[in-house]
mmCIF file of C-alpha atoms and ligand atoms in Angstrom:
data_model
loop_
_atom_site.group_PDB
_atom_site.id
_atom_site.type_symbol
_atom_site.label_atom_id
_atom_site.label_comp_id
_atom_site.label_asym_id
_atom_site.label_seq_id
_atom_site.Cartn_x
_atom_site.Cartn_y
_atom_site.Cartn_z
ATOM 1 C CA UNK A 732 0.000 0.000 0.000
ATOM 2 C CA UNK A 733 1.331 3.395 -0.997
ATOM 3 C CA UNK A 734 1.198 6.337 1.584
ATOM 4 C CA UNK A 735 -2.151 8.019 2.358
ATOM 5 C CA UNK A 736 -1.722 12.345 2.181
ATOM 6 C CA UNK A 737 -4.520 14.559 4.226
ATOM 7 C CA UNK A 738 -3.788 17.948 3.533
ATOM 8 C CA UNK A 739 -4.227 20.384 6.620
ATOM 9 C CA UNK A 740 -4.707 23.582 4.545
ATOM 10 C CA UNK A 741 -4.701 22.989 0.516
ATOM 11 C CA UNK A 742 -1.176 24.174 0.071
ATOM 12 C CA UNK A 743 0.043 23.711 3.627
ATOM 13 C CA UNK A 744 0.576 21.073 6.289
ATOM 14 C CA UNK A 745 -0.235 17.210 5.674
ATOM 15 C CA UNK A 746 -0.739 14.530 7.645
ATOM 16 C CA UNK A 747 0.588 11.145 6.145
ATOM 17 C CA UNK A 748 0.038 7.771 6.865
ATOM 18 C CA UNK A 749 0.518 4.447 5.885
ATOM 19 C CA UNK A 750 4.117 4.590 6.287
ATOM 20 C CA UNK A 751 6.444 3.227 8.773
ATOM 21 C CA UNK A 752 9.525 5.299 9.376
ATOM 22 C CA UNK A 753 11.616 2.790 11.334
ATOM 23 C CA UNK A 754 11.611 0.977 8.107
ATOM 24 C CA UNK A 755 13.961 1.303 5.310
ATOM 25 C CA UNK A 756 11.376 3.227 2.414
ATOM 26 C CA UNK A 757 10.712 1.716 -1.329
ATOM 27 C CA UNK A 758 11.622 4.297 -3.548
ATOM 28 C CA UNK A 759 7.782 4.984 -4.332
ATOM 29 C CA UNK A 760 7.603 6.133 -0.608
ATOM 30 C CA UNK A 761 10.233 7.670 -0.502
ATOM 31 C CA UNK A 762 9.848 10.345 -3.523
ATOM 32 C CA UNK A 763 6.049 10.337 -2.653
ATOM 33 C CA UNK A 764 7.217 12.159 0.759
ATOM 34 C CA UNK A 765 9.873 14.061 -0.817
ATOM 35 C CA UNK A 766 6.780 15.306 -3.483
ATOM 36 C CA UNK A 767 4.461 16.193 -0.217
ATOM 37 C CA UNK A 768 7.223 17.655 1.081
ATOM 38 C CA UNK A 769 7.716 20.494 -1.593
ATOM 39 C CA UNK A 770 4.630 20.821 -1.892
ATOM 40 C CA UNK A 771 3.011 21.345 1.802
ATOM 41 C CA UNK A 772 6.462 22.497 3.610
ATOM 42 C CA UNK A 773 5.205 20.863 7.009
ATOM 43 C CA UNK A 774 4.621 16.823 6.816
ATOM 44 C CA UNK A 775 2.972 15.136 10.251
ATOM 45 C CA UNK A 776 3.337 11.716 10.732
ATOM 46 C CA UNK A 777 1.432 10.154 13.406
ATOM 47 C CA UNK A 778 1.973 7.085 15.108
ATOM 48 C CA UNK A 779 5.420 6.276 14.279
ATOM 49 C CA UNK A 780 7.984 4.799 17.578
ATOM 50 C CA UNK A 781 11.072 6.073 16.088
ATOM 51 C CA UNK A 782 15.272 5.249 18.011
ATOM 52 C CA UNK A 783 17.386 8.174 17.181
ATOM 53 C CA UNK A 784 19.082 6.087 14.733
ATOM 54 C CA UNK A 785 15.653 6.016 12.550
ATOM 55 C CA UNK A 786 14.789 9.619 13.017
ATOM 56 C CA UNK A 787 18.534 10.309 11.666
ATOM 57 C CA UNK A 788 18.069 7.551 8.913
ATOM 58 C CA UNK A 789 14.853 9.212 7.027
ATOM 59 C CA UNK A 790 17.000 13.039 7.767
ATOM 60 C CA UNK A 791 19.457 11.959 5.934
ATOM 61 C CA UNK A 792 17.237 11.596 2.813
ATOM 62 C CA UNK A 793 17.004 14.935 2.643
ATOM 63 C CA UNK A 794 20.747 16.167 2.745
ATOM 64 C CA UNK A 795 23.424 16.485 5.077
ATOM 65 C CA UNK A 796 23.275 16.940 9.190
ATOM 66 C CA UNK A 797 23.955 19.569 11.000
ATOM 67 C CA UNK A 798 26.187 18.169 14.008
ATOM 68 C CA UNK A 799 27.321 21.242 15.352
ATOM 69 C CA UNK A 800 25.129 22.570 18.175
ATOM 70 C CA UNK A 801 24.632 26.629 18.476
ATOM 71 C CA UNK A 802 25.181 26.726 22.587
ATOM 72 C CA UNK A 803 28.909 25.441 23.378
ATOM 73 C CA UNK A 804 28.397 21.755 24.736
ATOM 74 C CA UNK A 805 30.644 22.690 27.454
ATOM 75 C CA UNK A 806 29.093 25.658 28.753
ATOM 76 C CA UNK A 807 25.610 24.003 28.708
ATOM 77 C CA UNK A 808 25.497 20.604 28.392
ATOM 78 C CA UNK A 809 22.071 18.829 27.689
ATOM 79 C CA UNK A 810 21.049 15.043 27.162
ATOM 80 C CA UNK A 811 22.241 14.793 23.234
ATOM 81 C CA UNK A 812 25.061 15.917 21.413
ATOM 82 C CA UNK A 813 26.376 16.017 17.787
ATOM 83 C CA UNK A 814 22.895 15.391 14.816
ATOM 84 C CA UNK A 815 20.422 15.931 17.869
ATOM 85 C CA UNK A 816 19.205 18.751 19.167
ATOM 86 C CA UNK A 817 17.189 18.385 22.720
ATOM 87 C CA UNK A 818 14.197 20.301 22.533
ATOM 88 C CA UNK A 819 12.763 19.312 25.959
ATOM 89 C CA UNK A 820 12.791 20.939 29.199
ATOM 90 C CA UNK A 821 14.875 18.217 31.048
ATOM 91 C CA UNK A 822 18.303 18.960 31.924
ATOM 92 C CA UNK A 823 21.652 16.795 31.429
ATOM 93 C CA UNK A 824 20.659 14.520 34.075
ATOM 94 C CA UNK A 825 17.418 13.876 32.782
ATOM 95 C CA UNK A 826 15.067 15.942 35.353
ATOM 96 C CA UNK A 827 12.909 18.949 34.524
ATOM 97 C CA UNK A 828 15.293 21.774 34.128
ATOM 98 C CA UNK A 829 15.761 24.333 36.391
ATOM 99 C CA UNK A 830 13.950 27.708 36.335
ATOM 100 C CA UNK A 831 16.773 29.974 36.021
ATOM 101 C CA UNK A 832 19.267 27.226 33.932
ATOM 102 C CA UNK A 833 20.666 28.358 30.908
ATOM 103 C CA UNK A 834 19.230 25.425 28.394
ATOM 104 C CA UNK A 835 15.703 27.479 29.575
ATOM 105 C CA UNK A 836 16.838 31.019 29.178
ATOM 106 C CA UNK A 837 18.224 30.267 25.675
ATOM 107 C CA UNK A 838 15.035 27.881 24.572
ATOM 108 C CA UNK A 839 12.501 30.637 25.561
ATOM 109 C CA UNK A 840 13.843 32.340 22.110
ATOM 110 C CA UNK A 841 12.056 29.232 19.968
ATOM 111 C CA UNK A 842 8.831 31.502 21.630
ATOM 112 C CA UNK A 843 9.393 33.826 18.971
ATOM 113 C CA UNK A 844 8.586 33.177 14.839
ATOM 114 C CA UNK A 845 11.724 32.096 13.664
ATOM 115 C CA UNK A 846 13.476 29.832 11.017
ATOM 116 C CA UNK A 847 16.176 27.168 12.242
ATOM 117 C CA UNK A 848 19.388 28.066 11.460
ATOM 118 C CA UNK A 849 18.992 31.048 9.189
ATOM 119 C CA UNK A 850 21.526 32.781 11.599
ATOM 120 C CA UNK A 851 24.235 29.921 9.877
ATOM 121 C CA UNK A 852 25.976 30.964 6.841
ATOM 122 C CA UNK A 853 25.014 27.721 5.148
ATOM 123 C CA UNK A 854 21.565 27.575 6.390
ATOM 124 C CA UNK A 855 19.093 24.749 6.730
ATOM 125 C CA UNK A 856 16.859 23.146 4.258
ATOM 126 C CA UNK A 857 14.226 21.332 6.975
ATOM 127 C CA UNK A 858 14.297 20.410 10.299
ATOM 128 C CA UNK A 859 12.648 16.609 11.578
ATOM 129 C CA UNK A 860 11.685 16.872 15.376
ATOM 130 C CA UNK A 861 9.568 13.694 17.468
ATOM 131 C CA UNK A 862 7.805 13.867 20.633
ATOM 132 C CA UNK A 863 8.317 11.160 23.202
ATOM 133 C CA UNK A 864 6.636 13.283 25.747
ATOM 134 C CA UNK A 865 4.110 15.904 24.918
ATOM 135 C CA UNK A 866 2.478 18.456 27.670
ATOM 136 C CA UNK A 867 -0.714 17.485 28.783
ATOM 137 C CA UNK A 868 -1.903 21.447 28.096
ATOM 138 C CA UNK A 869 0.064 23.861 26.017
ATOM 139 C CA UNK A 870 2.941 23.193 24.459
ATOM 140 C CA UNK A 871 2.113 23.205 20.344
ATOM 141 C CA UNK A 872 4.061 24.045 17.861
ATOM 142 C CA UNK A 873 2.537 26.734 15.545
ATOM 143 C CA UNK A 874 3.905 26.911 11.850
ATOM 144 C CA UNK A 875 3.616 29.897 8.736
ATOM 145 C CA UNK A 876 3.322 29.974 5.093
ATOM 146 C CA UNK A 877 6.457 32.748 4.348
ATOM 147 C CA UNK A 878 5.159 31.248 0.511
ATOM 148 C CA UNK A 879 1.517 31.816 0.763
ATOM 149 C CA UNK A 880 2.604 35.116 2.452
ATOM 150 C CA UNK A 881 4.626 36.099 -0.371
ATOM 151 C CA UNK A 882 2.287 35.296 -3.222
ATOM 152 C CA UNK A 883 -0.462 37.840 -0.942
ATOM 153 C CA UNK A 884 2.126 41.121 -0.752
ATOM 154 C CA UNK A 885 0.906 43.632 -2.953
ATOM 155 C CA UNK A 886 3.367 44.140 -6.598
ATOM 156 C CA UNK A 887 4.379 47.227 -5.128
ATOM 157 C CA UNK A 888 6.028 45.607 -1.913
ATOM 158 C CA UNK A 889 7.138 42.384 -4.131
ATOM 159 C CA UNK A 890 9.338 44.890 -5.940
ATOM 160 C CA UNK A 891 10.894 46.936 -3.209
ATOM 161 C CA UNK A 892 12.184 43.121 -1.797
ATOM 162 C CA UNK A 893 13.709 41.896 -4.495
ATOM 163 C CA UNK A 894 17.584 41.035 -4.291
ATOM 164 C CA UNK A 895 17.202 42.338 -0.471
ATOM 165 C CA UNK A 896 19.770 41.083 1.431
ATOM 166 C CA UNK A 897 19.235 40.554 5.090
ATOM 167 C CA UNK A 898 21.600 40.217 8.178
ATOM 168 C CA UNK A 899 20.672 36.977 10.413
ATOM 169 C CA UNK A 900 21.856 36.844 14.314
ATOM 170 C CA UNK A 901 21.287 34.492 16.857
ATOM 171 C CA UNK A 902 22.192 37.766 19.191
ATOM 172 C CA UNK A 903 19.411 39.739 17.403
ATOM 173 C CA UNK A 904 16.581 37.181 18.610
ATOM 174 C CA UNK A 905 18.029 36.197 21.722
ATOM 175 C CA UNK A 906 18.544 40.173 23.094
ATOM 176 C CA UNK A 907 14.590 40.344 22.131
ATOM 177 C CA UNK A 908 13.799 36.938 24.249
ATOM 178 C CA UNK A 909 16.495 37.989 26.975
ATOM 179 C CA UNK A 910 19.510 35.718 26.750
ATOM 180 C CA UNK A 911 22.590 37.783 26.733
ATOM 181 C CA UNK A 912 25.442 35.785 28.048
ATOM 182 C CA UNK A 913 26.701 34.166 25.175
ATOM 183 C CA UNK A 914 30.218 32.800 26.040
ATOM 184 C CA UNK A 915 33.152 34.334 23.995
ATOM 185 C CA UNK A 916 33.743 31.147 22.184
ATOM 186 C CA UNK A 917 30.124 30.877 20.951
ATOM 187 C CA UNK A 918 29.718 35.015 19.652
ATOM 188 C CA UNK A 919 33.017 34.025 18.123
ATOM 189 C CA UNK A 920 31.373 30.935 16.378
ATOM 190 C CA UNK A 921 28.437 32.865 14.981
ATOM 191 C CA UNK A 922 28.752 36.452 13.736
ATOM 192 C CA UNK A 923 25.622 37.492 11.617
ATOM 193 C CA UNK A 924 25.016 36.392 8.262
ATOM 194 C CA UNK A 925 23.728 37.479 4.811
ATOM 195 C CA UNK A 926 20.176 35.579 3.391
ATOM 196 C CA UNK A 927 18.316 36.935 0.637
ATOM 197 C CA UNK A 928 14.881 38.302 1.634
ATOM 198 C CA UNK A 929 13.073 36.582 -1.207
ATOM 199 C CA UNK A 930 14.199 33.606 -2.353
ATOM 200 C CA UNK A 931 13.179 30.320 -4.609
ATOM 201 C CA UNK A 932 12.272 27.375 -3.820
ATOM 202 C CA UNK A 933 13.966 25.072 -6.338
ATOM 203 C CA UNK A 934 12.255 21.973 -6.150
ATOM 204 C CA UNK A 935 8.634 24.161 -6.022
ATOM 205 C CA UNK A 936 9.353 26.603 -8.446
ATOM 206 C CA UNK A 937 7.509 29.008 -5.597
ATOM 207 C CA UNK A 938 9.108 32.512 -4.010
ATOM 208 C CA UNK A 939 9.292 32.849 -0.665
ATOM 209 C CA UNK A 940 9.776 35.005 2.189
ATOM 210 C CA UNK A 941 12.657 34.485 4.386
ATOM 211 C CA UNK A 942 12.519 36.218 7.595
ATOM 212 C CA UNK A 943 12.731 35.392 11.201
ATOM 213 C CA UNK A 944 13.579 36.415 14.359
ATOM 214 C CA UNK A 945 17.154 36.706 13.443
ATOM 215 C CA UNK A 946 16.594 38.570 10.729
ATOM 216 C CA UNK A 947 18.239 42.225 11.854
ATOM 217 C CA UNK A 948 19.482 44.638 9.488
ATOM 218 C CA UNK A 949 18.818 44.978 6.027
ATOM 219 C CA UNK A 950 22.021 46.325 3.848
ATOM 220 C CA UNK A 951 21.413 49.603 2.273
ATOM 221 C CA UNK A 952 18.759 50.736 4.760
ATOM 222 C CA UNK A 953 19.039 52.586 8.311
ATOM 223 C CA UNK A 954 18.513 50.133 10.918
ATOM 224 C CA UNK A 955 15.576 51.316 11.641
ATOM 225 C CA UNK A 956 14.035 51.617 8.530
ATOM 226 C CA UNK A 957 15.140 47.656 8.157
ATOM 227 C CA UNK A 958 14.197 46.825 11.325
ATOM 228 C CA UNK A 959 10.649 48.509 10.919
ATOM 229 C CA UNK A 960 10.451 46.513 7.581
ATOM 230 C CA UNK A 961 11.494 43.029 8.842
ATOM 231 C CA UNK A 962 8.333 43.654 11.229
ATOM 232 C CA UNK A 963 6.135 44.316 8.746
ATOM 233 C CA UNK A 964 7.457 41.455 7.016
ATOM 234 C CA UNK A 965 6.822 39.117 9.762
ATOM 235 C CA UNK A 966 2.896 40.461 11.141
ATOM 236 C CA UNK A 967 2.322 39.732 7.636
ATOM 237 C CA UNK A 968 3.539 36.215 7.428
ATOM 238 C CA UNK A 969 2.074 35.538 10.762
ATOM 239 C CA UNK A 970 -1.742 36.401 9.958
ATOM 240 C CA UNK A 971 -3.818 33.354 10.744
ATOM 241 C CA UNK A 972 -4.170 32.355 7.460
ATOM 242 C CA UNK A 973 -0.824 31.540 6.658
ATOM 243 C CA UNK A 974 -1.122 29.622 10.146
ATOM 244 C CA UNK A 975 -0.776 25.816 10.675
ATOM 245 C CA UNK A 976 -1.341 25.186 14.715
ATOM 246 C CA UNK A 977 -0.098 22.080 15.421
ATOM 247 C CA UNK A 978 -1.224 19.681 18.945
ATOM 248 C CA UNK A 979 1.561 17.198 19.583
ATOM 249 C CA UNK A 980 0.441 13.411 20.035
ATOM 250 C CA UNK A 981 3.401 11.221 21.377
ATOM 251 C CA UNK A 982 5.514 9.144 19.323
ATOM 252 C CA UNK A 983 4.832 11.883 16.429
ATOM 253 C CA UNK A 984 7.568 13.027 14.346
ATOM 254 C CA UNK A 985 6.798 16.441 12.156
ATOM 255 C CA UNK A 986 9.244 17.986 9.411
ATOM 256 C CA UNK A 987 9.069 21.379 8.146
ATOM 257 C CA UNK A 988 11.046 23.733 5.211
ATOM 258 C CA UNK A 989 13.398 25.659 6.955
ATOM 259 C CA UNK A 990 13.444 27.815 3.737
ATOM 260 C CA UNK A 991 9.836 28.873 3.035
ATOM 261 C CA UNK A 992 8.150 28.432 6.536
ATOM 262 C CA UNK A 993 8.351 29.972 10.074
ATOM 263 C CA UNK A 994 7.691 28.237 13.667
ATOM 264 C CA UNK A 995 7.234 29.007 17.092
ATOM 265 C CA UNK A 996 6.697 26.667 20.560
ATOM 266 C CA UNK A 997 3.642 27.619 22.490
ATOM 267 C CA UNK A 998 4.011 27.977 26.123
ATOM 268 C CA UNK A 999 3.597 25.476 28.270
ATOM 269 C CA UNK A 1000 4.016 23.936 32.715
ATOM 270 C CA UNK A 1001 7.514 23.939 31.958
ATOM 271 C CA UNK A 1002 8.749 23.582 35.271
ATOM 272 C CA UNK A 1003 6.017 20.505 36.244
ATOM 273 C CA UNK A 1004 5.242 18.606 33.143
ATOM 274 C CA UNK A 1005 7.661 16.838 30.921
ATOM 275 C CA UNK A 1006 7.541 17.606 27.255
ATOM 276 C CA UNK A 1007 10.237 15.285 25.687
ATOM 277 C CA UNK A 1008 11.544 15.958 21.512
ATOM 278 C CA UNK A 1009 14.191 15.371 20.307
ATOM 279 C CA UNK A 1010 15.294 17.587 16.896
ATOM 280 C CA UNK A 1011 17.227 16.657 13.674
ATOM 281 C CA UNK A 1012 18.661 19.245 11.427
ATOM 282 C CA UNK A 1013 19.418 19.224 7.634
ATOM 283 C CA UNK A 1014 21.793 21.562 6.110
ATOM 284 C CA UNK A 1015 20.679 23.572 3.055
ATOM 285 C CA UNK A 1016 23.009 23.260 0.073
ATOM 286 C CA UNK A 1017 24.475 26.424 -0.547
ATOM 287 C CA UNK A 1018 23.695 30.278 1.642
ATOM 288 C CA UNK A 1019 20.595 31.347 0.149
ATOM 289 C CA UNK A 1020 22.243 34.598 -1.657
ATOM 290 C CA UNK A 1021 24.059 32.167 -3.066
ATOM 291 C CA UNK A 1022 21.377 30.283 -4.591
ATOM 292 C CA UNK A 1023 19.672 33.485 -5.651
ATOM 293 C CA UNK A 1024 23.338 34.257 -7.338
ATOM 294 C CA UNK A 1025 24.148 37.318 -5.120
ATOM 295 C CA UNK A 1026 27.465 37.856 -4.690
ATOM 296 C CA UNK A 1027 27.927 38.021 -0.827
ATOM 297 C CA UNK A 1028 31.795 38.968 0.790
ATOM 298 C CA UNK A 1029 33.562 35.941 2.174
ATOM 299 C CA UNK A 1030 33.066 35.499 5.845
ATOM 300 C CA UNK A 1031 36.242 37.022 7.651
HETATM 301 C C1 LIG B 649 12.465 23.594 17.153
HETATM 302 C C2 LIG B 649 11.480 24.521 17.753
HETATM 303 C C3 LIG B 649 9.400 24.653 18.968
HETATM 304 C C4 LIG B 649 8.666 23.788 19.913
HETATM 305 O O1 LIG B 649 12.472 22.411 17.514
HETATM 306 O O2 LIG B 649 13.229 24.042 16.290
HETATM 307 O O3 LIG B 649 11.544 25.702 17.524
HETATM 308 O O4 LIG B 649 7.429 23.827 19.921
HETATM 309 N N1 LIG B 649 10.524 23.958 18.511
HETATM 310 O O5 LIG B 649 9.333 23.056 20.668
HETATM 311 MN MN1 LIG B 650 13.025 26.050 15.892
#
């Protein structure tokens, strides 16, 4: 039996089933996802019991792994290291973290719209992440349509974006959710980074926006002219429209398009109930000026 596909929205958000992902997939599968994929930019499969190992396995279909975590291992270590990135609110040694730890301080940013690893210089193309544990209350995952959201702005605006080039920071959407005290070695690991502000989707053919919380300033403008535009930019996106809301079931693994979608985490008893993911990361193939064919200066 081939997979079964119920769209959430008509050009956003599936559900698919009749598919086991702790199973090697025929090639039918396997491009029949990959199609979904381009097409909705947020798949949610239900019902799978995934190991690490599997989760990894059906990543790695879609590209390279990013094994290089943003906080410095050593400064604030958490349950996983290397492809996985712990997106619960247990600490190293497994119990619900503390209220003033640093894993919490620095995890209260995924509050805000953003887009994984834009603040990389080779960003990522999706990002895979399973529940073990979800919150009883609270605790979704909400998701935007920076295509949809595109293909609404008025000519006028499409215009004044294109070949906009934007500077990405982890410090830009950190200082807005509070977290200051990044360690020398990590601001030394990630200085902002140019992204295009429109960009294509290759295997879609569709534009997108591509903004974010660490989005910051926009070369060629004041920063505050940039800044008041990136805000525009994302109240538009995040109209509820363009809005996928998703309510975690356990032992459900989602994947979404880092390049053409936004997500936030909706608040939940962090500090009494457990919610246990775990995320994988896939790398992007080239910076997205890049792609676009801006010429961008070498990093330093
Ligand atoms: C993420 C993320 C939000 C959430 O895993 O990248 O932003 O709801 N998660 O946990
Ligand atoms: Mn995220």
């Amino acid at each position: 039996m081939s997979i079964s596909i119920y769209p959430v929205m008509p050009d956003f958000a599936a559900e698919i089933g009749d598919v086991d992902l702790s199973k090697p997939l025929s090639p039918a599968d396997e491009s029949a996802i990959k199609d979904a994929f381009w097409k909705y930019a947020v798949l949610v499969f239900p019902q799978q019991t995934l190991t690490p190992e599997q989760q990894l396995g059906f990543a790695q279909l879609f590209g390279p792994i990013e094994n290089e975590r943003t906080l410095d291992p050593k400064a604030t270590p958490t349950r996983y290291t290397g492809a996985f990135a712990d997106i619960s609110n247990l600490a190293a040694d497994g119990k619900i973290w503390g209220e003033s730890s640093r894993q919490r301080m620095y995890k209260a940013g995924n509050k805000l719209w953003h887009t994984d690893s834009s603040f990389k210089r080779l960003p990522s193309i999706c990002s895979l992440l399973y529940a073990e544990k979800v919150a009883p209350i609270g605790g979704r995952t909400e998701f935007a349509d920076q295509r949809a959201a595109y293909d609404a702005l008025p000519d006028a605006m499409k215009k004044k974006l294109l070949g906009l080039v934007v500077e990405h920071w982890i410090a830009t959407s950190r200082r807005r959710s509070g977290f200051m005290d990044f360690t020398e070695e990590e601001q030394k690991r990630l200085p902002p980074v140019p992204q295009v502000l429109v960009r294509t989707i290759p295997q879609s053919g569709r534009k997108s926006l591509y903004v974010a919380s660490h989005a910051g300033r926009i070369w060629g403008m004041s920063d505050p002219e940039g800044r008041a535009l990136i805000d525009e930019l994302i109240a538009h996106v995040t109209q509820p429209q363009f809005i996928y809301r998703h309510r975690w079931r356990p032992h459900e693994l989602v994947m979404w398009d880092n390049r053409c979608t936004m997500h936030r985490g909706t608040d939940f008893d962090d500090l009494r109930a457990v919610r246990d993911m775990r995320r994988v990361t896939v790398s992007d193939v080239a910076n997205s000026c890049e792609q676009e064919g801006i010429a961008i200066p070498a990093p330093m």
